[in-house]
């Protein structure tokens, strides 16, 4: 909008300009520009210089607003553009001299004199005084309307907001940030009504609650600015490129799709949490694509020295880790989130509970999602879009910490010293970062407050959608293959053949994979393999006729993390193989009944580990797996054991032993401990995990379990939850010992079948190895001569 358009809108009615200035030189510039831009013959308009944001002196604006109600109020602002392109990063001297977009008087004079092209002017959307009064009456609480300067303050905020909107046309959408949030909330009728209600419930004076709420607002509300968003952009890029390739892999079309959804709907961007790099990577992609700065919700533990200052000024909302017993804090948080959603500022956070120490997506917790949906309900938000995002990596430096935590090491608290140490550990080649946007979960409106099942269903939908968008990476698939082969090492050709078989299987199901899955590109494969070997994840022995690859025993827990990031794609196939193995031994029952009964039982045993489709859909998915093995699978199941054994032997590739063995071994450890207790004995979860960790270490040293990947506190904890769910924890029942023995025997039977499947896989590999050795032998003989 320009001055001519303003005069056209005014059409002769009284006109007042509000000059948003930081100092007198900006006021002089605006008056000079206004005089220059006014159309010839325009009616006189009296400009008022009003420090809308800076000084708090509202006297002149109060006088201006006493003008006739049809007076058109139009805000103006000087915009100081940075030199060069808008995306130019801030310089170190800017931290000392200040933001180039907000220069002081002397610096502004120098810029105007030497670089006049950097001076621009914006005109905010005008409104009449009567229109502003109507908006004020619609949004302000009664006490705000009765304050002497309530309307004056409202007009100041409105002027600043419309000028921000106009300025974004010059600066870019990444600088779309909320302003005057605390002032808006304290003046809003919804917030004040909620405070009045809480005051009555707690028996606390309203004034006391308002004072306390102001403290929470100062602690919680982000205060983003263009300069600090740019500074955070530099830090984001710096963190992401310490060990990863500079270009994050993502689909630009997906970014544009998400941009449109966020612009038009109240939105939440929820990303799976694998690493401390997650938020930096997400922000980098948003910043690089001029995406409105998402308001990232994070724990206050990350607001340590320096980072808290920067985070709050670049749209990070730091939230206390626990506040369930603080109703006022929850009220302020809901109102703040509701304001952001209502004004179409996208919210973003790591989906709570999903940051697994073992790699796979964990059952989500509902804290922030619940507060966001409560806020959406209070603002009557419609067409709410929850946008799941998966952030994946070739390698993750955090995995070493996760593995240590699974064996009992305590997590280090976050601090500036910790952060600097973390950055130092990032400085090693770790491949690429991948960001994938999944299909949104769309809610017509927020669920009722008294329907916890609805919240659980929404969280489940988000988790399933995120899982579906997780790409298979080469390190994750290679880890799965080598873990399945352990303790055997694989030659280059064996490894390539097994990875290729899994890729072909995944391609037939349209499972997403990263762009580097080109097994014919030997150079690229060697580069990826070198990164994994240099990191210590894999071992390579190249002194013989052929190079062989394996996983060192002390790296198996870390390798299982990478395997687990994509394990959900293979769980149904693994269950199919186990159920077929069970049915192949069914001599006294119909094999088909045994197959389906066993499939559903394994599903139930692993219900605390994986997300499943509803039972009818789950059965259809297994039918698809059976059809992949044998088109006439129903006839084979009807024929009986021998035919099923023959069908099982044709499975390619086998995955059950590579996916579920470590889980079943961990569960078997807990079941054996439980079976060793008397009927009147029990233990709690922490005691269970402690005992299981020690017992599993003994079993591993005795080679009675296959891998250190089975020694996991999280797996032991989930095994305890299963035993509790099955009614096997609480002591006192006479039938308890036999039922405890029963599940221990059931898990041992599962282990026996997993080892049988592993033997079948080894047999197939051995047959291929004999063929390969027939070609290698002449080379070996020649080298010995």
XYZ file of C-alpha atoms in Angstrom:
785
model
C 0.000 0.000 0.000
C 1.201 3.555 -0.726
C 0.177 7.068 0.279
C -1.888 7.619 -2.877
C -3.966 4.541 -2.053
C -4.512 5.801 1.480
C -5.847 9.108 0.168
C -8.056 7.223 -2.238
C -9.510 5.187 0.659
C -9.978 8.350 2.744
C -11.903 10.015 -0.078
C -11.856 13.369 1.672
C -12.531 12.169 5.222
C -10.151 13.264 8.032
C -6.801 11.522 7.943
C -4.177 10.994 10.634
C -0.793 9.308 10.191
C 0.787 7.488 13.108
C 4.544 7.556 12.753
C 6.195 4.526 14.305
C 9.624 5.883 15.156
C 12.622 4.852 17.224
C 14.178 8.321 17.280
C 13.744 11.824 15.910
C 15.698 11.114 12.701
C 13.166 8.438 11.706
C 10.399 10.957 12.445
C 12.091 13.480 10.148
C 12.460 10.869 7.400
C 8.780 9.881 7.590
C 7.589 13.486 7.486
C 9.853 14.190 4.536
C 8.663 11.063 2.706
C 5.028 11.826 3.535
C 5.312 15.329 2.136
C 6.933 13.986 -0.996
C 4.383 11.202 -1.555
C 1.161 13.121 -0.838
C -0.858 13.516 -4.040
C -1.254 16.999 -5.442
C -4.480 18.590 -4.280
C -4.911 16.162 -1.376
C -6.806 17.413 1.635
C -4.550 18.472 4.487
C -3.847 15.727 6.990
C -2.254 16.348 10.323
C 0.441 13.757 11.032
C 1.100 12.785 14.628
C 4.437 11.381 15.731
C 3.487 8.619 18.138
C 6.117 6.353 19.737
C 3.947 3.275 19.288
C 6.445 0.784 20.698
C 9.344 2.677 22.142
C 8.670 5.164 24.910
C 5.224 4.392 26.242
C 4.208 8.083 26.033
C 0.633 7.908 24.785
C -0.431 11.505 25.380
C -0.325 12.645 21.732
C -2.075 9.486 20.527
C -4.818 9.952 23.143
C -5.363 13.459 21.804
C -5.372 12.194 18.196
C -8.000 9.551 18.973
C -10.392 12.246 20.214
C -10.859 13.214 16.541
C -14.158 12.471 14.735
C -14.919 8.743 14.544
C -14.717 8.656 10.728
C -11.061 9.800 10.892
C -8.807 7.336 9.047
C -5.806 6.219 11.107
C -2.808 5.122 9.015
C 0.493 3.908 10.543
C 3.854 4.491 8.804
C 7.302 3.070 9.465
C 10.867 3.368 8.193
C 12.394 0.012 7.270
C 16.172 -0.321 7.327
C 17.146 -3.129 5.003
C 20.435 -4.998 5.533
C 23.113 -4.653 2.876
C 23.092 -7.216 0.081
C 20.468 -9.946 -0.036
C 17.975 -10.280 2.785
C 19.383 -13.703 3.756
C 22.868 -12.299 4.484
C 23.948 -13.610 7.850
C 24.543 -11.242 10.774
C 28.160 -10.350 11.407
C 29.981 -10.530 14.705
C 30.230 -6.745 14.872
C 26.429 -6.579 14.678
C 26.353 -8.146 18.147
C 28.337 -5.118 19.337
C 26.834 -2.345 17.191
C 23.283 -3.635 17.103
C 20.816 -4.847 14.521
C 21.385 -3.380 11.056
C 17.590 -3.307 10.688
C 17.220 -1.086 13.755
C 20.062 1.449 13.725
C 20.474 4.214 16.257
C 20.234 7.862 15.239
C 23.890 8.358 14.238
C 24.118 5.036 12.399
C 20.818 5.778 10.649
C 22.109 9.141 9.413
C 25.231 7.470 8.059
C 23.200 4.764 6.267
C 20.888 7.365 4.732
C 23.874 9.383 3.538
C 25.989 6.517 2.171
C 23.395 3.866 1.249
C 20.032 5.513 0.578
C 18.878 2.328 -1.225
C 18.684 0.629 2.176
C 15.955 3.004 3.377
C 12.380 1.899 2.656
C 8.968 2.944 3.915
C 5.885 0.883 4.661
C 2.261 1.834 5.127
C 0.055 -0.217 7.439
C -3.545 -1.099 6.636
C -5.604 1.960 7.655
C -8.762 1.865 9.787
C -11.193 4.489 11.048
C -11.470 5.308 14.712
C -14.931 3.759 14.863
C -13.604 0.519 13.327
C -10.833 0.414 15.902
C -13.374 0.939 18.707
C -15.419 -1.992 17.381
C -12.377 -4.297 17.368
C -11.458 -3.153 20.852
C -14.943 -3.855 22.203
C -14.931 -7.341 20.640
C -11.618 -8.483 22.138
C -10.942 -6.499 25.308
C -12.068 -7.563 28.754
C -14.267 -5.268 30.820
C -11.437 -4.067 33.028
C -9.314 -3.223 29.966
C -12.179 -1.258 28.438
C -12.503 0.719 31.658
C -8.823 1.624 31.899
C -8.055 5.253 30.920
C -5.537 4.246 28.252
C -7.023 0.855 27.376
C -8.138 1.949 23.908
C -4.945 3.951 23.318
C -2.796 0.913 24.097
C -4.955 -1.219 21.831
C -4.470 1.193 18.906
C -0.708 1.200 19.497
C -0.683 -2.607 19.290
C -2.877 -2.657 16.192
C -0.634 -0.140 14.446
C 2.453 -2.187 15.237
C 0.804 -5.384 13.967
C -0.335 -3.982 10.606
C 3.094 -2.422 10.103
C 4.730 -5.796 10.817
C 2.502 -7.373 8.177
C 3.467 -4.700 5.667
C 7.161 -5.024 6.538
C 7.118 -8.773 5.893
C 6.571 -7.976 2.229
C 10.098 -6.535 2.247
C 11.864 -8.744 4.771
C 10.329 -12.185 4.125
C 7.853 -14.583 5.748
C 10.479 -16.043 8.087
C 10.079 -12.898 10.172
C 6.372 -13.376 10.798
C 6.362 -13.140 14.583
C 3.756 -12.200 17.191
C 4.006 -8.879 19.021
C 2.469 -7.560 22.253
C 1.433 -11.080 23.286
C 1.418 -10.462 27.037
C -0.468 -7.183 26.588
C -3.003 -8.869 24.312
C -3.609 -11.736 26.731
C -3.984 -9.506 29.781
C -6.501 -7.351 27.923
C -8.480 -10.215 26.353
C -11.899 -11.152 27.672
C -11.152 -14.914 27.418
C -8.026 -14.682 29.548
C -9.690 -12.519 32.166
C -12.717 -14.791 32.336
C -10.414 -17.780 32.895
C -8.573 -15.879 35.650
C -11.887 -15.009 37.344
C -12.983 -18.643 37.238
C -9.679 -19.884 38.680
C -9.799 -17.202 41.379
C -13.166 -18.526 42.493
C -11.985 -22.150 42.417
C -8.769 -21.532 44.408
C -10.113 -18.809 46.682
C -7.220 -16.548 45.694
C -7.591 -12.826 44.987
C -7.726 -11.998 41.290
C -4.982 -9.390 41.628
C -2.607 -11.955 43.145
C -3.267 -14.404 40.298
C -2.653 -11.683 37.698
C 0.694 -10.782 39.284
C 1.727 -14.432 39.284
C 0.497 -14.872 35.698
C 2.682 -11.957 34.599
C 5.714 -13.779 36.044
C 4.827 -16.893 34.038
C 4.362 -14.809 30.901
C 7.819 -13.261 31.236
C 9.265 -16.756 31.684
C 7.256 -18.437 28.933
C 6.431 -16.024 26.121
C 8.960 -15.852 23.303
C 10.041 -12.413 22.112
C 11.367 -13.068 18.591
C 12.987 -10.338 16.513
C 14.420 -10.287 12.996
C 17.993 -9.894 14.199
C 17.947 -12.798 16.658
C 16.069 -15.012 14.198
C 18.977 -14.385 11.821
C 21.501 -15.156 14.563
C 19.692 -18.380 15.397
C 19.672 -19.191 11.677
C 23.474 -19.007 11.718
C 23.657 -21.236 14.810
C 21.201 -23.731 13.297
C 23.287 -24.032 10.151
C 26.519 -24.251 12.173
C 25.237 -27.141 14.315
C 23.818 -29.043 11.337
C 27.048 -28.865 9.346
C 29.486 -29.896 12.073
C 29.346 -33.526 11.044
C 26.599 -33.728 8.434
C 26.592 -32.755 4.787
C 25.610 -29.118 4.220
C 22.455 -29.863 2.246
C 19.648 -31.384 4.298
C 17.628 -33.805 2.163
C 13.928 -32.898 1.868
C 11.201 -32.415 -0.711
C 10.613 -28.749 -1.602
C 7.084 -29.527 -2.805
C 6.262 -30.810 0.683
C 7.523 -27.552 2.187
C 5.178 -25.569 -0.060
C 2.283 -27.865 0.824
C 2.951 -27.393 4.525
C 3.348 -23.625 4.068
C -0.144 -23.431 2.549
C -1.669 -25.562 5.308
C -0.022 -23.486 8.054
C -1.127 -20.228 6.468
C -4.758 -21.320 6.267
C -5.233 -23.481 9.387
C -4.307 -23.661 13.065
C -1.328 -25.989 12.896
C 1.080 -28.040 14.970
C 4.296 -29.439 13.463
C 5.317 -32.504 15.474
C 8.664 -34.118 14.741
C 10.062 -37.401 15.936
C 12.927 -36.928 18.354
C 16.169 -38.807 17.702
C 18.929 -36.300 18.384
C 19.681 -32.896 19.865
C 20.265 -31.819 16.263
C 16.541 -32.279 15.456
C 15.366 -28.770 16.300
C 18.359 -27.147 14.603
C 17.716 -29.162 11.424
C 13.986 -28.377 11.420
C 14.643 -24.664 11.887
C 17.314 -24.660 9.167
C 14.890 -26.048 6.586
C 12.211 -23.543 7.628
C 14.638 -20.599 7.559
C 16.155 -21.541 4.197
C 12.694 -21.737 2.638
C 11.423 -18.416 4.084
C 8.944 -20.380 6.205
C 7.297 -18.502 9.109
C 9.467 -19.115 12.167
C 7.807 -21.995 14.054
C 7.359 -21.484 17.769
C 9.292 -24.444 19.131
C 8.161 -25.720 22.517
C 11.073 -27.076 24.526
C 11.952 -28.002 28.077
C 13.281 -25.282 30.334
C 16.312 -27.534 30.918
C 17.551 -26.315 27.519
C 17.361 -22.650 28.582
C 20.898 -22.695 29.954
C 23.301 -19.746 29.841
C 23.229 -17.969 26.502
C 20.973 -20.472 24.784
C 17.920 -19.410 26.774
C 18.518 -15.758 25.827
C 18.892 -16.611 22.140
C 16.062 -19.136 22.091
C 13.456 -16.761 23.538
C 14.417 -14.136 20.958
C 14.097 -16.572 18.059
C 10.656 -18.084 18.805
C 11.517 -20.814 21.330
C 9.050 -21.307 24.170
C 10.721 -22.821 27.223
C 8.305 -24.776 29.400
C 8.783 -26.199 32.860
C 9.299 -29.948 32.921
C 6.542 -30.472 35.519
C 3.600 -28.229 36.291
C 0.666 -30.612 36.747
C -0.021 -29.188 40.219
C 0.082 -25.570 39.061
C -3.306 -24.692 37.541
C -2.361 -21.051 36.894
C 0.730 -22.043 34.902
C -1.402 -24.432 32.835
C -3.960 -21.669 32.269
C -1.328 -19.219 31.000
C 0.210 -21.882 28.762
C -3.174 -22.794 27.249
C -4.073 -19.173 26.634
C -0.682 -18.476 25.029
C -0.869 -21.529 22.771
C -4.457 -20.657 21.889
C -3.397 -17.147 20.879
C -0.632 -18.485 18.620
C -2.968 -20.958 16.934
C -5.715 -18.373 16.513
C -3.272 -15.968 14.841
C -1.863 -18.759 12.603
C 1.602 -18.890 14.119
C 2.736 -22.500 13.665
C 3.641 -24.445 16.788
C 6.382 -27.038 16.676
C 7.828 -29.513 19.127
C 9.381 -32.934 19.431
C 6.511 -35.374 19.843
C 6.716 -36.158 23.556
C 7.788 -39.630 24.571
C 8.993 -40.566 21.094
C 12.678 -39.921 21.786
C 13.586 -43.564 22.145
C 16.926 -44.663 23.563
C 16.619 -47.822 21.429
C 15.781 -46.227 18.069
C 12.173 -47.138 17.431
C 9.253 -44.771 17.927
C 7.921 -45.080 21.471
C 4.317 -44.698 22.654
C 3.740 -40.936 22.788
C 2.925 -38.915 25.848
C 0.122 -36.416 25.558
C 1.195 -33.417 27.675
C 1.807 -30.662 25.141
C -0.617 -32.155 22.626
C -3.311 -32.089 25.296
C -2.616 -28.444 26.177
C -2.578 -27.460 22.506
C -5.914 -29.184 21.878
C -7.359 -27.693 25.084
C -6.328 -24.265 23.782
C -7.864 -25.031 20.399
C -11.099 -26.017 22.128
C -11.216 -22.791 24.148
C -10.692 -20.690 21.005
C -13.154 -22.872 19.047
C -10.469 -23.596 16.436
C -11.645 -25.580 13.419
C -9.874 -27.691 10.851
C -6.858 -28.240 13.111
C -3.858 -29.671 11.244
C -1.296 -31.817 13.041
C 1.682 -32.265 10.732
C 3.954 -35.232 11.562
C 7.584 -34.849 10.507
C 10.325 -37.454 10.651
C 13.948 -36.375 11.021
C 16.373 -39.143 10.097
C 20.147 -39.415 10.003
C 22.738 -41.718 8.525
C 24.598 -41.694 11.854
C 23.783 -40.040 15.189
C 26.376 -39.017 17.750
C 23.781 -39.300 20.546
C 23.528 -43.075 20.040
C 26.642 -43.720 22.140
C 24.955 -41.886 25.039
C 21.719 -43.806 24.516
C 23.569 -47.126 24.579
C 25.351 -46.124 27.789
C 22.039 -45.137 29.412
C 20.586 -48.556 28.543
C 23.361 -50.186 30.536
C 22.875 -47.995 33.612
C 24.866 -44.809 32.962
C 23.014 -41.698 34.144
C 22.051 -39.027 31.623
C 24.149 -35.863 31.856
C 22.193 -32.678 32.621
C 22.096 -30.021 29.889
C 24.289 -26.970 30.398
C 26.491 -24.643 28.351
C 29.472 -26.866 29.078
C 27.497 -29.938 28.009
C 26.395 -28.169 24.789
C 29.956 -27.196 23.849
C 31.065 -30.766 24.462
C 28.203 -32.035 22.326
C 29.234 -29.736 19.463
C 32.769 -31.068 19.735
C 31.529 -34.651 19.409
C 29.562 -33.701 16.302
C 32.785 -32.932 14.423
C 33.109 -36.228 12.609
C 31.652 -37.373 9.273
C 28.121 -38.681 9.871
C 26.515 -38.575 6.435
C 23.255 -36.805 5.745
C 20.157 -35.479 7.503
C 16.741 -36.314 6.004
C 13.465 -34.511 6.752
C 10.176 -36.005 5.577
C 6.697 -34.517 5.976
C 3.924 -37.050 6.402
C 0.203 -36.748 5.723
C -1.446 -34.396 8.215
C -3.845 -35.603 10.869
C -6.808 -33.257 10.461
C -9.337 -32.621 13.232
C -12.581 -30.822 12.518
C -12.372 -29.540 16.090
C -10.640 -30.405 19.339
C -12.018 -33.463 21.180
C -14.109 -33.023 24.345
C -12.133 -32.496 27.512
C -13.685 -35.598 29.135
C -12.709 -37.986 26.318
C -9.160 -39.272 27.030
C -9.577 -42.062 24.481
C -9.982 -39.463 21.719
C -6.644 -37.894 22.689
C -4.995 -41.327 22.723
C -6.403 -42.088 19.272
C -5.109 -38.778 17.863
C -1.625 -39.379 19.289
C -1.651 -42.894 17.833
C -2.622 -41.532 14.406
C 0.229 -39.023 14.540
C 2.723 -41.730 15.539
C 1.579 -44.108 12.781
C 1.724 -41.294 10.220
C 5.255 -40.387 11.352
C 6.339 -44.022 11.147
C 5.004 -44.251 7.590
C 7.141 -41.276 6.529
C 10.362 -42.620 8.050
C 12.762 -43.449 5.222
C 14.938 -46.535 5.266
C 18.569 -45.425 5.372
C 21.502 -47.480 4.180
C 23.129 -47.600 7.666
C 19.863 -48.792 9.255
C 19.395 -51.581 6.728
C 23.051 -52.594 6.857
C 22.896 -52.697 10.661
C 19.867 -54.965 10.460
C 21.615 -57.363 8.074
C 24.855 -57.527 10.078
C 23.011 -57.956 13.393
C 21.107 -60.848 11.845
C 24.394 -62.420 10.757
C 26.253 -61.869 14.063
C 28.626 -63.387 15.101
C 29.329 -64.221 11.466
C 30.932 -61.547 9.266
C 29.750 -61.034 5.693
C 31.707 -60.502 2.512
C 31.025 -57.453 0.383
C 28.961 -59.528 -2.044
C 26.996 -61.248 0.745
C 26.240 -57.932 2.375
C 25.234 -56.363 -0.931
C 23.021 -59.353 -1.826
C 21.142 -59.283 1.491
C 20.691 -55.518 1.406
C 19.487 -55.770 -2.203
C 16.937 -58.460 -1.255
C 15.523 -56.216 1.494
C 15.436 -53.211 -0.832
C 13.506 -55.184 -3.444
C 11.098 -56.338 -0.747
C 10.621 -52.724 0.437
C 10.183 -51.447 -3.132
C 7.329 -53.894 -3.706
C 5.580 -52.273 -0.730
C 6.361 -48.703 -1.804
C 8.291 -48.077 1.398
C 10.183 -44.805 1.282
C 13.961 -44.988 1.115
C 16.635 -42.330 1.088
C 18.002 -41.201 -2.239
C 21.391 -42.902 -1.773
C 20.110 -46.460 -2.338
C 22.079 -47.114 -5.483
C 23.769 -50.462 -4.948
C 25.423 -50.198 -8.329
C 27.314 -47.082 -7.215
C 30.298 -48.813 -5.624
C 32.071 -45.539 -4.778
C 29.103 -44.233 -2.824
C 28.682 -47.522 -0.970
C 32.349 -47.493 -0.031
C 32.028 -43.903 1.215
C 29.035 -44.768 3.428
C 30.780 -47.920 4.647
C 33.918 -45.915 5.482
C 31.910 -43.469 7.579
C 30.334 -46.331 9.538
C 33.699 -48.078 9.954
C 35.500 -44.885 11.004
C 32.784 -44.270 13.587
C 33.490 -47.723 15.035
C 29.972 -48.990 14.320
C 31.140 -51.642 11.834
C 34.389 -53.567 11.505
C 36.145 -54.531 8.290
C 38.833 -57.159 7.831
C 40.617 -56.869 4.473
C 43.716 -59.031 4.915
C 42.217 -62.167 3.328
C 41.203 -62.831 -0.272
C 37.926 -61.023 0.414
C 36.980 -58.133 2.696
C 34.446 -59.068 5.362
C 32.210 -56.836 7.483
C 30.733 -57.305 10.920
C 29.692 -55.581 14.136
C 32.027 -55.549 17.109
C 30.405 -56.943 20.307
C 30.687 -53.596 22.104
C 28.863 -51.860 19.213
C 25.874 -54.196 18.936
C 23.641 -52.067 21.171
C 24.401 -49.003 19.025
C 23.861 -50.956 15.795
C 20.481 -52.122 17.122
C 19.500 -48.455 17.500
C 19.912 -47.876 13.763
C 18.135 -51.131 12.976
C 15.251 -50.125 15.226
C 14.675 -46.816 13.420
C 13.148 -48.811 10.537
C 12.167 -52.015 12.334
C 8.447 -51.222 12.155
C 8.454 -51.938 8.429
C 9.580 -55.535 9.062
C 7.585 -56.522 12.158
C 4.606 -58.003 10.276
C 6.927 -60.058 8.078
C 8.779 -61.295 11.171
C 5.495 -62.293 12.834
C 4.495 -64.125 9.643
C 7.725 -66.134 9.693
C 7.313 -67.013 13.390
C 3.683 -68.047 12.920
C 4.627 -70.205 9.938
C 7.333 -71.886 12.009
C 4.747 -72.587 14.729
C 2.212 -73.915 12.223
C 4.845 -76.188 10.679
C 4.946 -78.070 14.027
C 1.139 -78.268 14.389
C 0.498 -82.007 14.257
C -2.653 -82.115 16.397
C -4.451 -78.887 15.398
C -5.502 -77.327 12.100
C -2.392 -75.487 10.883
C -4.316 -72.420 9.715
C -5.818 -71.954 13.185
C -2.390 -72.352 14.765
C -0.924 -69.775 12.375
C -3.489 -67.050 13.153
C -3.540 -67.799 16.860
C 0.245 -67.551 17.041
C 0.393 -64.381 14.920
C -2.052 -62.638 17.230
C -0.225 -63.928 20.314
C 3.145 -62.552 19.141
C 1.386 -59.276 18.335
C 0.067 -59.202 21.899
C 3.447 -60.069 23.430
C 5.070 -57.183 21.535
C 2.263 -54.647 22.056
C 4.456 -52.428 24.234
C 7.103 -52.284 21.507
C 5.334 -51.568 18.228
C 2.318 -49.825 16.736
C -0.117 -52.140 14.966
C -3.094 -51.654 12.702
C -6.513 -52.703 14.076
C -6.839 -56.495 14.157
C -8.850 -56.956 10.922
C -6.362 -54.775 9.015
C -3.460 -56.544 10.712
C -4.745 -59.904 9.458
C -5.048 -58.479 5.929
C -1.458 -57.234 6.132
C -0.265 -60.715 7.098
C -2.226 -62.206 4.221
C -0.239 -59.881 1.964
C 2.999 -61.220 3.469
C 1.827 -64.811 2.910
C 0.927 -64.041 -0.702
C 4.434 -62.672 -1.206
C 5.840 -66.056 -0.138
C 3.308 -68.309 -1.841
C 0.344 -67.303 -3.987
C -1.553 -70.461 -2.906
C -0.786 -70.022 0.783
C -4.298 -70.988 1.925
C -3.965 -74.388 0.265
C -0.528 -74.853 1.823
C -1.851 -74.074 5.328
C -4.704 -76.506 4.751
C -2.281 -79.223 3.582
C -0.391 -79.294 6.887
C 3.029 -79.374 8.514
C 5.216 -80.734 5.735
C 3.896 -78.324 3.123
C 4.248 -75.403 5.543
C 7.858 -76.364 6.334
C 8.600 -76.415 2.618
C 6.908 -73.024 2.208
C 8.896 -71.583 5.130
C 12.159 -72.730 3.548
C 11.391 -70.640 0.443
C 11.069 -67.355 2.343
C 13.412 -64.698 0.971
C 14.648 -62.698 2.738
C 14.277 -63.916 6.338
C 13.919 -61.075 8.843
C 12.471 -62.492 12.090
C 15.859 -63.271 13.667
C 17.285 -59.893 12.597
C 14.337 -57.927 13.987
C 12.830 -59.644 17.029
C 15.568 -61.834 18.547
C 16.918 -59.158 20.900
C 13.427 -58.186 22.048
C 12.426 -61.769 22.827
C 15.734 -62.457 24.569
C 15.221 -59.421 26.825
C 11.634 -60.451 27.577
C 12.780 -63.999 28.287
C 15.293 -62.723 30.854
C 12.513 -60.940 32.770
C 10.160 -63.936 32.479
C 12.843 -66.280 33.843
C 13.472 -63.968 36.805
C 9.748 -63.821 37.497
C 9.414 -67.596 37.240
C 12.115 -67.939 39.874
C 10.049 -66.057 42.463
C 7.721 -67.719 44.941
C 3.976 -67.072 44.713
C 4.175 -64.509 47.512
C 7.180 -62.693 46.011
C 7.246 -59.829 43.529
C 9.354 -56.826 42.478
C 8.705 -53.333 41.157
C 9.802 -52.095 37.741
C 13.065 -50.506 38.876
C 14.065 -53.610 40.818
C 13.133 -55.733 37.808
C 15.295 -53.668 35.443
C 18.252 -53.774 37.848
C 18.042 -57.558 38.325
C 17.461 -58.205 34.628
C 20.471 -56.091 33.612
C 22.768 -58.128 35.884
C 21.279 -61.491 34.936
C 21.402 -60.683 31.216
C 25.065 -59.716 31.491
C 25.769 -63.131 33.030
C 23.795 -64.896 30.281
C 25.665 -62.981 27.596
C 29.025 -63.944 29.040
C 27.789 -67.540 29.030
C 26.672 -66.985 25.402
C 23.124 -67.994 26.365
C 21.863 -64.777 24.797
C 23.195 -63.698 21.456
C 24.046 -60.031 21.810
C 24.591 -57.051 24.087
C 21.706 -55.484 22.164
C 19.453 -57.655 24.360
C 20.777 -55.954 27.519
C 18.561 -52.875 27.507
C 16.879 -51.122 30.409
C 14.089 -49.944 28.143
C 13.358 -53.468 26.857
C 13.388 -54.829 30.396
C 10.990 -52.064 31.430
C 8.592 -52.915 28.621
C 8.843 -56.628 29.489
C 7.837 -55.718 33.053
C 4.824 -53.801 31.705
C 3.791 -56.869 29.708
C 4.064 -59.140 32.749
C 2.044 -56.639 34.764
C -0.536 -56.474 31.970
C -0.767 -60.281 32.029
C -1.419 -60.278 35.791
C 1.917 -61.884 36.667
C 3.408 -59.284 39.008
C 1.052 -58.984 41.975
C 1.840 -61.764 44.459
C -0.547 -64.007 46.379
C -2.414 -66.100 43.795
C -1.809 -69.859 44.063
C -1.887 -70.246 40.272
C 0.749 -67.529 39.850
C 3.844 -69.796 39.722
C 2.390 -71.967 36.966
C 1.300 -68.945 34.928
C 4.741 -67.361 35.343
C 6.344 -70.643 34.238
C 3.991 -70.768 31.267
C 5.005 -67.402 29.808
C 8.691 -68.168 30.423
C 8.306 -71.425 28.452
C 6.346 -69.592 25.742
C 9.157 -67.073 25.274
C 11.743 -69.863 25.188
C 9.691 -71.540 22.454
C 9.701 -68.274 20.521
C 13.473 -68.090 20.904
C 13.820 -71.639 19.587
C 11.823 -70.711 16.497
C 13.877 -67.557 15.979
C 17.051 -69.646 16.070
C 15.469 -72.051 13.603
C 14.727 -69.179 11.227
C 18.252 -67.895 11.749
C 19.585 -71.335 10.829
C 17.498 -71.311 7.647
C 18.952 -67.900 6.772
C 22.477 -69.177 7.426
C 21.809 -72.221 5.255
C 20.734 -70.044 2.334
C 23.781 -67.826 2.823
C 26.024 -70.894 3.038
C 24.738 -72.174 -0.264
C 25.555 -68.838 -1.844
C 28.952 -68.818 -0.136
C 29.893 -72.205 -1.630
C 29.150 -70.832 -5.061
C 31.260 -67.736 -4.346
C 34.156 -69.800 -2.932
C 34.323 -71.873 -6.080
C 35.256 -68.645 -7.854
C 37.593 -67.357 -5.136
C 39.633 -70.568 -4.677
C 41.662 -70.214 -7.902
C 42.551 -66.658 -6.899
C 43.688 -67.817 -3.463
C 45.825 -70.600 -4.945
C 47.404 -68.166 -7.376
C 48.249 -65.767 -4.557
C 49.957 -68.559 -2.585
C 52.251 -69.573 -5.460
